[in-house]
GROMACS .gro file of C-alpha atoms in nm:
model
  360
    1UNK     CA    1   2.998   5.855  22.070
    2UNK     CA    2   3.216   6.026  21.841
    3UNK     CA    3   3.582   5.877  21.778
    4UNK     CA    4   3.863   6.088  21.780
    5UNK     CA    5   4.070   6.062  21.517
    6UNK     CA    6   4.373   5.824  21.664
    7UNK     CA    7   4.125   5.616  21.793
    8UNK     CA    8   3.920   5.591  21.445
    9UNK     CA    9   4.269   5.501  21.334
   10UNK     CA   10   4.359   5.242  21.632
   11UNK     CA   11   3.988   5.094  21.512
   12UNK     CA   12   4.108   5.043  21.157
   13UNK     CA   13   4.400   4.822  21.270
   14UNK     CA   14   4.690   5.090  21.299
   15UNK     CA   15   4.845   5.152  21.651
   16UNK     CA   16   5.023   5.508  21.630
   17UNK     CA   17   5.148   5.439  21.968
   18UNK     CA   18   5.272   5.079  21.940
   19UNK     CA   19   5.504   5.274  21.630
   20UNK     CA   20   5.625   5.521  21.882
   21UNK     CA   21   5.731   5.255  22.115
   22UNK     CA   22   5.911   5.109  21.880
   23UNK     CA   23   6.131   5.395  21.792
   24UNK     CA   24   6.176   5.448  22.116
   25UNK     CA   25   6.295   5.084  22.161
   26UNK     CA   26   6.558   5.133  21.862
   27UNK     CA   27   6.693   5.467  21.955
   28UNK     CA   28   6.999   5.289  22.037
   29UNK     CA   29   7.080   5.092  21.817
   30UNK     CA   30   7.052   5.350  21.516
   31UNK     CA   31   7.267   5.561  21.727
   32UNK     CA   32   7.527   5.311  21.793
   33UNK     CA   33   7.553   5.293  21.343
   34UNK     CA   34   7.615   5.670  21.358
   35UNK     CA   35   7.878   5.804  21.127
   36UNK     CA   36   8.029   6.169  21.235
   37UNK     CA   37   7.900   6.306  20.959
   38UNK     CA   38   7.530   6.250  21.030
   39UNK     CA   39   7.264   6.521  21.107
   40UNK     CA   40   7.042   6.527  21.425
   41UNK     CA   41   6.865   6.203  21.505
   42UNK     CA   42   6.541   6.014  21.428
   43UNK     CA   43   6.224   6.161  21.433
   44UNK     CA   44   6.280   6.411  21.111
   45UNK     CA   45   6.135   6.417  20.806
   46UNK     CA   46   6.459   6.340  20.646
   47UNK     CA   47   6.820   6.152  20.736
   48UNK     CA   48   7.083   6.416  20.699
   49UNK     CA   49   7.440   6.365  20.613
   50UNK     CA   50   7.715   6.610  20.573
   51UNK     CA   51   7.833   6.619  20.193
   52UNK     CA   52   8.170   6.805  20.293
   53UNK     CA   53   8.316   6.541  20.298
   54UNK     CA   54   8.295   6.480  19.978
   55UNK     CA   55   8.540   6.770  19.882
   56UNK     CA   56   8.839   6.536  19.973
   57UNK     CA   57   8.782   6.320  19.638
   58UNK     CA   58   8.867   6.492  19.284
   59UNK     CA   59   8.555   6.335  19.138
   60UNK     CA   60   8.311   6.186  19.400
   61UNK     CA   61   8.088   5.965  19.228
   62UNK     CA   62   7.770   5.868  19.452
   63UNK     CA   63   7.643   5.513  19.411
   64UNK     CA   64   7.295   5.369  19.571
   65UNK     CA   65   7.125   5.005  19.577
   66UNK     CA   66   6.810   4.889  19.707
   67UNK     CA   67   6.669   4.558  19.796
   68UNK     CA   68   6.501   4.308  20.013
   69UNK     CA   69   6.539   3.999  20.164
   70UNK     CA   70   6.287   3.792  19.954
   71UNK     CA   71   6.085   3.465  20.168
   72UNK     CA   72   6.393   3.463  20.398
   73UNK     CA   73   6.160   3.680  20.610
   74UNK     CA   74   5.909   3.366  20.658
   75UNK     CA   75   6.168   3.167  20.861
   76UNK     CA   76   6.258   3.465  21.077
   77UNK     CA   77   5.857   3.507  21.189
   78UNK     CA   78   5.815   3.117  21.174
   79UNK     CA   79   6.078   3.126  21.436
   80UNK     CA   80   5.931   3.461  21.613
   81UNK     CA   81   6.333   3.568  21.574
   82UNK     CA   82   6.407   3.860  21.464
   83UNK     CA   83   6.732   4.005  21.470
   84UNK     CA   84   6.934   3.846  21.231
   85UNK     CA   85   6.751   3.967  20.937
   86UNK     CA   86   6.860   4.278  20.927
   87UNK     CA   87   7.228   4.149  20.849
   88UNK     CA   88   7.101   3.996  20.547
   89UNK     CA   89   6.893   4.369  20.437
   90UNK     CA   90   7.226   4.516  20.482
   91UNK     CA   91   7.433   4.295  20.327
   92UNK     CA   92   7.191   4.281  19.994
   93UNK     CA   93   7.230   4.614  19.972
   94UNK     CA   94   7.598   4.716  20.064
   95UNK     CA   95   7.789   4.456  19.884
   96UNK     CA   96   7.592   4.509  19.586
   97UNK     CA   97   7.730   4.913  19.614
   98UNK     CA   98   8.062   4.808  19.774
   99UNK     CA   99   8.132   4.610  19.429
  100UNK     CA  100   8.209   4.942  19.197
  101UNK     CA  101   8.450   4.983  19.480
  102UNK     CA  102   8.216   5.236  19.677
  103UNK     CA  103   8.201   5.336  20.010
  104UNK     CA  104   7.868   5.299  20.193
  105UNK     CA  105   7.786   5.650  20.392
  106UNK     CA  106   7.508   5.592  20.483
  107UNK     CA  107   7.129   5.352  20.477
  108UNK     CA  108   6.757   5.413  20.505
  109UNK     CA  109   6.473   5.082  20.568
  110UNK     CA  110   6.124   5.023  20.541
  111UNK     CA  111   5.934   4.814  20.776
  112UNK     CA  112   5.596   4.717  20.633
  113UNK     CA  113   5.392   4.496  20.919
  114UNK     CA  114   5.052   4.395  20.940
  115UNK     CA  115   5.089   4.473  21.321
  116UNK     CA  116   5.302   4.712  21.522
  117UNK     CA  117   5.482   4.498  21.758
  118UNK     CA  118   5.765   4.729  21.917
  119UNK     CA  119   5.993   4.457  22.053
  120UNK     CA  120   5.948   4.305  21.705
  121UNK     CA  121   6.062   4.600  21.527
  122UNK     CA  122   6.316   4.727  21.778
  123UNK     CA  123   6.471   4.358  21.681
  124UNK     CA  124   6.454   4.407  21.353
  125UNK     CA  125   6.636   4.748  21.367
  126UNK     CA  126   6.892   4.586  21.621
  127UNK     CA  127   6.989   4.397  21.322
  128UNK     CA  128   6.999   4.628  21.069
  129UNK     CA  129   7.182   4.902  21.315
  130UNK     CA  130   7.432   4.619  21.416
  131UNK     CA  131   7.504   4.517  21.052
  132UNK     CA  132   7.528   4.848  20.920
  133UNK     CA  133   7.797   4.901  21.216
  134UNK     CA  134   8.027   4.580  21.023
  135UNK     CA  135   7.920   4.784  20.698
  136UNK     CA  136   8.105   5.090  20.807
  137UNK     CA  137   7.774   5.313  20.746
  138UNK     CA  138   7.470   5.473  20.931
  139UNK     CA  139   7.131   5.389  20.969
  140UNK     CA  140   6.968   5.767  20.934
  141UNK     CA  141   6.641   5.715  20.889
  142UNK     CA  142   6.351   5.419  20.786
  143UNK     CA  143   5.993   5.403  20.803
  144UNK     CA  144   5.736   5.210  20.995
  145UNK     CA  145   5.407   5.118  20.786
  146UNK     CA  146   5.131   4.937  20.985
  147UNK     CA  147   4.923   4.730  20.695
  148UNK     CA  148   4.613   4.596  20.898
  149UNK     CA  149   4.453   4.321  20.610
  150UNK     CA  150   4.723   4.367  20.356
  151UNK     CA  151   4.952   4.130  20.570
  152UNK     CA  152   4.906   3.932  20.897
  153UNK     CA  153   4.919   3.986  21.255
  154UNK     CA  154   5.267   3.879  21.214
  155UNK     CA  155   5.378   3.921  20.896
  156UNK     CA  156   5.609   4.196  20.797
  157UNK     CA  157   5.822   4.274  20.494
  158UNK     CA  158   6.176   4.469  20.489
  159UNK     CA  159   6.367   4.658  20.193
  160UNK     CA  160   6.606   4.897  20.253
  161UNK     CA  161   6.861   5.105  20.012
  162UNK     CA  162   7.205   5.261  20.100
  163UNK     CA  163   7.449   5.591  19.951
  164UNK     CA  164   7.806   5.566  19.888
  165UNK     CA  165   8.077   5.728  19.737
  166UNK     CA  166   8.376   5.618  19.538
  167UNK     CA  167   8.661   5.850  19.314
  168UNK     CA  168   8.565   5.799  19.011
  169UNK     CA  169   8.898   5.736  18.866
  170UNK     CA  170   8.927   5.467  19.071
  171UNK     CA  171   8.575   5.305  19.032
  172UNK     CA  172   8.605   4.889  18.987
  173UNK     CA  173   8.417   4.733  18.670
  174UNK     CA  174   8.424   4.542  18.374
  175UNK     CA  175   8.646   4.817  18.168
  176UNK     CA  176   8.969   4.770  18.414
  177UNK     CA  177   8.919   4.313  18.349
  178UNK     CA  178   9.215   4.197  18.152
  179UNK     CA  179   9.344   3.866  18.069
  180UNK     CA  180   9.531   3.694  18.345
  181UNK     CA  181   9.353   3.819  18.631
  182UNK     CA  182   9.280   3.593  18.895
  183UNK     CA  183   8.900   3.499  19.024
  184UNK     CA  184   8.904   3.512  19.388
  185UNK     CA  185   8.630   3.365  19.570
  186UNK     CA  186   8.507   3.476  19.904
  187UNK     CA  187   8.290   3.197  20.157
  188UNK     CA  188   7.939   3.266  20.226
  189UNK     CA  189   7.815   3.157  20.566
  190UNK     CA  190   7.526   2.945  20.379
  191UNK     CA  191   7.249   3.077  20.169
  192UNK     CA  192   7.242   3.419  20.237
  193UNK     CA  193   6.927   3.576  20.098
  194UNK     CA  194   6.856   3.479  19.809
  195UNK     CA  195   6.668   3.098  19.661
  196UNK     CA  196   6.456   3.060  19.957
  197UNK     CA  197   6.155   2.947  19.769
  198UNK     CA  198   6.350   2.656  19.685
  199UNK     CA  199   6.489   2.630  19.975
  200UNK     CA  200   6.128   2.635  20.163
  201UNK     CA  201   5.992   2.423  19.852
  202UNK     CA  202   6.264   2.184  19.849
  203UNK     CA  203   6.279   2.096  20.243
  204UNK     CA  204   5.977   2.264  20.444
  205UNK     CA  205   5.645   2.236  20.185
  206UNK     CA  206   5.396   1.871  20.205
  207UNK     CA  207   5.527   1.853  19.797
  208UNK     CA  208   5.859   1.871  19.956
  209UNK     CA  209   6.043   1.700  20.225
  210UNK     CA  210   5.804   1.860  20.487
  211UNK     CA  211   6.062   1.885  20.726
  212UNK     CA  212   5.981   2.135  21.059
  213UNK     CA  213   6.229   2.398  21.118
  214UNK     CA  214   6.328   2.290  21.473
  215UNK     CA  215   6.443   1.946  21.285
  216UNK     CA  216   6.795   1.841  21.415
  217UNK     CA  217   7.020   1.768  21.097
  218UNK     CA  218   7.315   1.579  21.141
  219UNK     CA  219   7.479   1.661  20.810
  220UNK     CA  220   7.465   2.085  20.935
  221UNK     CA  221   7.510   1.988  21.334
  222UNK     CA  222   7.195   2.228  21.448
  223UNK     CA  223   6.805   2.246  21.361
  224UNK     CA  224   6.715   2.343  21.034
  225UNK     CA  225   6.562   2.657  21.124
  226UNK     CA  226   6.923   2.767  21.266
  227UNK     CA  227   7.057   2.703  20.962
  228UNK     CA  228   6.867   2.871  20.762
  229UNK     CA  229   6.843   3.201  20.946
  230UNK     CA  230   7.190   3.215  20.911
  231UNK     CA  231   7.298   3.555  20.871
  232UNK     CA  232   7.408   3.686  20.531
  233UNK     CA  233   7.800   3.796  20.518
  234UNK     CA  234   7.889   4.093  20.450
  235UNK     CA  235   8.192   4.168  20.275
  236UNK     CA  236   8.218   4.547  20.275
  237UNK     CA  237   8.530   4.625  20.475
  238UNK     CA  238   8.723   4.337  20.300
  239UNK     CA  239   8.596   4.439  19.972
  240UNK     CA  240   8.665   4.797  20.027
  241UNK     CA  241   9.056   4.694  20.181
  242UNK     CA  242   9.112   4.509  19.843
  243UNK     CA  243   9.023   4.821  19.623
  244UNK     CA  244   9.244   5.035  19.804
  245UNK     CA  245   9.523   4.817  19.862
  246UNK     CA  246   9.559   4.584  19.576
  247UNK     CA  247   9.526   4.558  19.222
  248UNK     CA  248   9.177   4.436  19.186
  249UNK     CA  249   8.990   4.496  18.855
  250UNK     CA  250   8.615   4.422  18.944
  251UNK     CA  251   8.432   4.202  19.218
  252UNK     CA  252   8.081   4.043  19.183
  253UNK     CA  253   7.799   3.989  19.457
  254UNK     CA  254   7.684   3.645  19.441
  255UNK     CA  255   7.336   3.676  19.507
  256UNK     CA  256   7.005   3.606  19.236
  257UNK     CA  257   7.114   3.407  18.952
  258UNK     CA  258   7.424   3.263  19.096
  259UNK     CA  259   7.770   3.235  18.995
  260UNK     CA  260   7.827   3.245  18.695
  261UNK     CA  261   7.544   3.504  18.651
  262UNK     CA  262   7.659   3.772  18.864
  263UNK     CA  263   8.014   3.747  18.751
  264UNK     CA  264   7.918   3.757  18.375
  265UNK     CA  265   7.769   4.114  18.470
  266UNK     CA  266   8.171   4.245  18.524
  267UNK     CA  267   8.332   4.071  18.236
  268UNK     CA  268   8.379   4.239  17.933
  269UNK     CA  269   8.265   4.060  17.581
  270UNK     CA  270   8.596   4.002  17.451
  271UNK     CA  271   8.731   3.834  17.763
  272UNK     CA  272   8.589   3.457  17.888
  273UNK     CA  273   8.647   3.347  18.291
  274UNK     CA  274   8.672   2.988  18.375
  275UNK     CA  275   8.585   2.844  18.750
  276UNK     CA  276   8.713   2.516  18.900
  277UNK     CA  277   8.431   2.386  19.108
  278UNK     CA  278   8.695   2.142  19.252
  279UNK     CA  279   8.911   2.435  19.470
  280UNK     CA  280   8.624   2.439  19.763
  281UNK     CA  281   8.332   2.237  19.945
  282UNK     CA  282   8.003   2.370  19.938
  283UNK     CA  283   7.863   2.399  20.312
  284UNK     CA  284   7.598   2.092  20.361
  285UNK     CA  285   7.345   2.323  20.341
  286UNK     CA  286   7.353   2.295  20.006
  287UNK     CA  287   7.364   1.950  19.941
  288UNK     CA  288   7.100   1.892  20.129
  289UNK     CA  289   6.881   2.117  19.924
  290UNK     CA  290   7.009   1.888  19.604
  291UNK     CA  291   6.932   1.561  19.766
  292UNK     CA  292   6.611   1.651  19.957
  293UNK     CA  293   6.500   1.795  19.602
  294UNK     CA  294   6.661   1.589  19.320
  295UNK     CA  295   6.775   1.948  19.223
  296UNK     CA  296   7.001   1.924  18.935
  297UNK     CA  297   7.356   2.106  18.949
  298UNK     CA  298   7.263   2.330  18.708
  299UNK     CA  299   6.939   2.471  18.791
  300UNK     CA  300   7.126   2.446  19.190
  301UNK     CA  301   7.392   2.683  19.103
  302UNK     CA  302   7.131   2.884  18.943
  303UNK     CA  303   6.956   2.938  19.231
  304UNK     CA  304   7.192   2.936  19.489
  305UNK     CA  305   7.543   3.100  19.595
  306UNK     CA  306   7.679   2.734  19.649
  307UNK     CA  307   7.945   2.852  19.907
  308UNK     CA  308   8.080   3.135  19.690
  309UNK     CA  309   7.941   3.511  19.859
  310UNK     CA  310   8.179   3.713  19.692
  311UNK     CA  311   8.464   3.732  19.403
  312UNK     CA  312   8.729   3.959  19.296
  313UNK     CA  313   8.921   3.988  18.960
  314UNK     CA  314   9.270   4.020  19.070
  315UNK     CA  315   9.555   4.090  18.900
  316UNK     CA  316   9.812   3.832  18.947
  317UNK     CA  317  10.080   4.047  19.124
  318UNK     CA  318   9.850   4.137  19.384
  319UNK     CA  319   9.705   3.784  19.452
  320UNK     CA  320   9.912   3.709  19.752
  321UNK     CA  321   9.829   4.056  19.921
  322UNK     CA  322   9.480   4.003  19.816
  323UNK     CA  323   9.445   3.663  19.985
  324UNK     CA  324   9.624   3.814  20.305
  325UNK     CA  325   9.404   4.112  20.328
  326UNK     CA  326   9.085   3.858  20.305
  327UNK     CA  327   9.252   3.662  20.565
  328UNK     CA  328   9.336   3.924  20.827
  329UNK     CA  329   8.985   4.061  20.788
  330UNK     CA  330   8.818   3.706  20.899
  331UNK     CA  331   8.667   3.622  20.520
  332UNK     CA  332   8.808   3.254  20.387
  333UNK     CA  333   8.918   3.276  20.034
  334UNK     CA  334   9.101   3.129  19.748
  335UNK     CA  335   9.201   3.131  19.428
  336UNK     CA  336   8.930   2.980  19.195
  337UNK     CA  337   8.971   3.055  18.809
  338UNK     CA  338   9.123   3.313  18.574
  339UNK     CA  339   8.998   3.535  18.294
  340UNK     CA  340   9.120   3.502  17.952
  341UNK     CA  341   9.080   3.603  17.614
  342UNK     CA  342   8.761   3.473  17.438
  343UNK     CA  343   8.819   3.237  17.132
  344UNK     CA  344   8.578   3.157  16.830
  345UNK     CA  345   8.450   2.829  17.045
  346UNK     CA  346   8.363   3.082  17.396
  347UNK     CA  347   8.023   3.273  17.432
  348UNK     CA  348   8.170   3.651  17.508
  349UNK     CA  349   8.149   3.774  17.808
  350UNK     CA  350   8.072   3.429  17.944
  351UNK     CA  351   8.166   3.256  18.279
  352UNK     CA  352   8.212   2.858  18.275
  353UNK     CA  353   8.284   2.601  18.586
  354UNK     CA  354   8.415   2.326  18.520
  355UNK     CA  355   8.472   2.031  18.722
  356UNK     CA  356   8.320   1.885  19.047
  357UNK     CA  357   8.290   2.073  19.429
  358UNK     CA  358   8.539   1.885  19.623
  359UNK     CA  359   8.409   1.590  19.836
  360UNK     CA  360   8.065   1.564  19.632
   0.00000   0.00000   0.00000
């Protein structure tokens, strides 16, 4: 007997329907992200947002990022929980944008599963919708991709990227740095997105400590697997509250690379920024990724955010307001280092801790 042509396609692996269940699952929750200046709903071709908006600024300059959220995704389906995930797929994409001082109007994901599993991906969207909610901007649109043989049963992959605006005379970056500003740091909640190969090397793999995910650590006070679906901060409110209100120069997403890496990225050649490891405690989290792995400190802070999510280049009139603002809006921070100008012994552009974390 013939097949018609869903069912051809429902033999090949891909469930059209299971996808429309799933939209219908996450209607909700997309619509509780909306922004008033979105277009119509889900189910078009295209997310539409009203640019009239835009007339208010003198010079509206749009800014866009796109990411992932790396292996963190293999904890979330070894745990079958999905909807913290999305908070981290947000947050690698906002605060990246939020950074240049930027507003975030408004985000788009992809979804690529090896099976259609609506509660799974309503989850997943749950997330996302909720986090973009904190993030101030709207989930318009996303796609679903069923990939029957490229991925597993239960494996799925998530990216997403995100629009936002900022007046361009008042964009943040490494041309407004000057010497004497302050570094303020912003707390993670743990290790975000970013280093969980290590992470999974270091304390889940047979060459590792081999440790299950529903292990009870004392040292973090839950199961390892709570821990490490932590979900990622996001700092785009704060952030935004600082550019408007105070006089900071530049801020840095701590994400890839670390530190010192993402910070070099905003400070100009001429100038040099020095960190004192010793003004905060990294969360356990990470010191049980050193000791379970012999990781060194350097490659460590490398790889990881080591308790630092976020800093801001502050100039030192504004530090106090800064540090209030941060606090009102529920993000711990502190003064950690100041920029200066570069001497004949200092690598330009270059960031430096020095030091030890406090109580390691």
């Amino acid at each position: 007997m013939t097949q018609t042509p869903q069912n051809a396609y429902a033999a090949a692996g891909v469930d059209i329907d299971a996808a429309d269940r799933a939209i219908d699952l996450m209607k909700g929750w997309v619509e509780k992200s909306r922004r008033p200046e979105v277009i119509g709903g889900l189910g078009g071709f295209a997310g539409l947002f009203d640019a009239s908006a835009l007339k208010a600024y003198d010079r509206p300059v749009l800014a866009t990022s796109t990411d992932g959220v790396g292996t963190k995704v293999a904890i979330a389906q070894a745990m079958d929980k999905h909807d913290t995930i999305g908070f981290d797929l947000v947050g690698m994409v906002v605060d990246d944008l939020v950074v240049c001082g930027a507003e975030p109007l408004f985000m788009t994901d992809y979804i690529a599963t090896g099976r259609v599993v609506p509660e799974r991906i309503a989850a997943i969207v749950k997330g996302i919708a909720e986090a973009c909610v904190e993030a101030g901007c709207s989930l318009v649109g996303g796609e679903i991709a069923e990939h029957p043989g490229l991925l597993g049963p239960d494996e799925y992959d998530v990216a997403g990227a995100t629009t936002g605006v900022v007046e361009g005379e008042q964009m943040l970056g490494p041309g407004r740095v000057r010497p004497g500003d302050v570094v303020i740091a912003m707390a993670s909640s743990g290790v975000h997105a970013n280093g969980y190969s290590l992470v999974r090397h270091v304390l889940l793999s047979e060459a590792g400590a081999g440790w299950s995910l529903d292990r009870h650590v004392d040292e973090l006070g839950r199961t390892l697997g709570e821990e490490l679906l932590t979900p990622t901060k996001i700092y785009t409110k704060p952030s935004l509250r600082l550019a408007r209100e105070t006089a900071t120069h530049a801020m840095a997403h701590v994400t890839g690379g670390g530190l010192a890496a993402n910070l070099e990225r905003v400070v100009p050649e001429e100038l040099t920024v020095t960190i004192d490891r010793s003004t905060w405690t990294p969360l356990p989290v990470f010191s049980l990724v050193r000791d379970a792995g012999a990781v060194s400190q350097p490659d460590l802070e490398a790889t990881l955010n080591c308790g630092v999510g976020m800093v801001a280049l502050t100039d030192p009139s504004s530090v106090d307001a800064a540090l209030l603002a941060l606090e009102e809006s529920g993000v711990q921070a502190w003064v950690a280092g100041e920029v200066r100008a570069a001497t004949g012994d200092d690598r330009p552009g270059s960031v430096s801790l020095t030091g030890q974390y406090a109580g390691w």
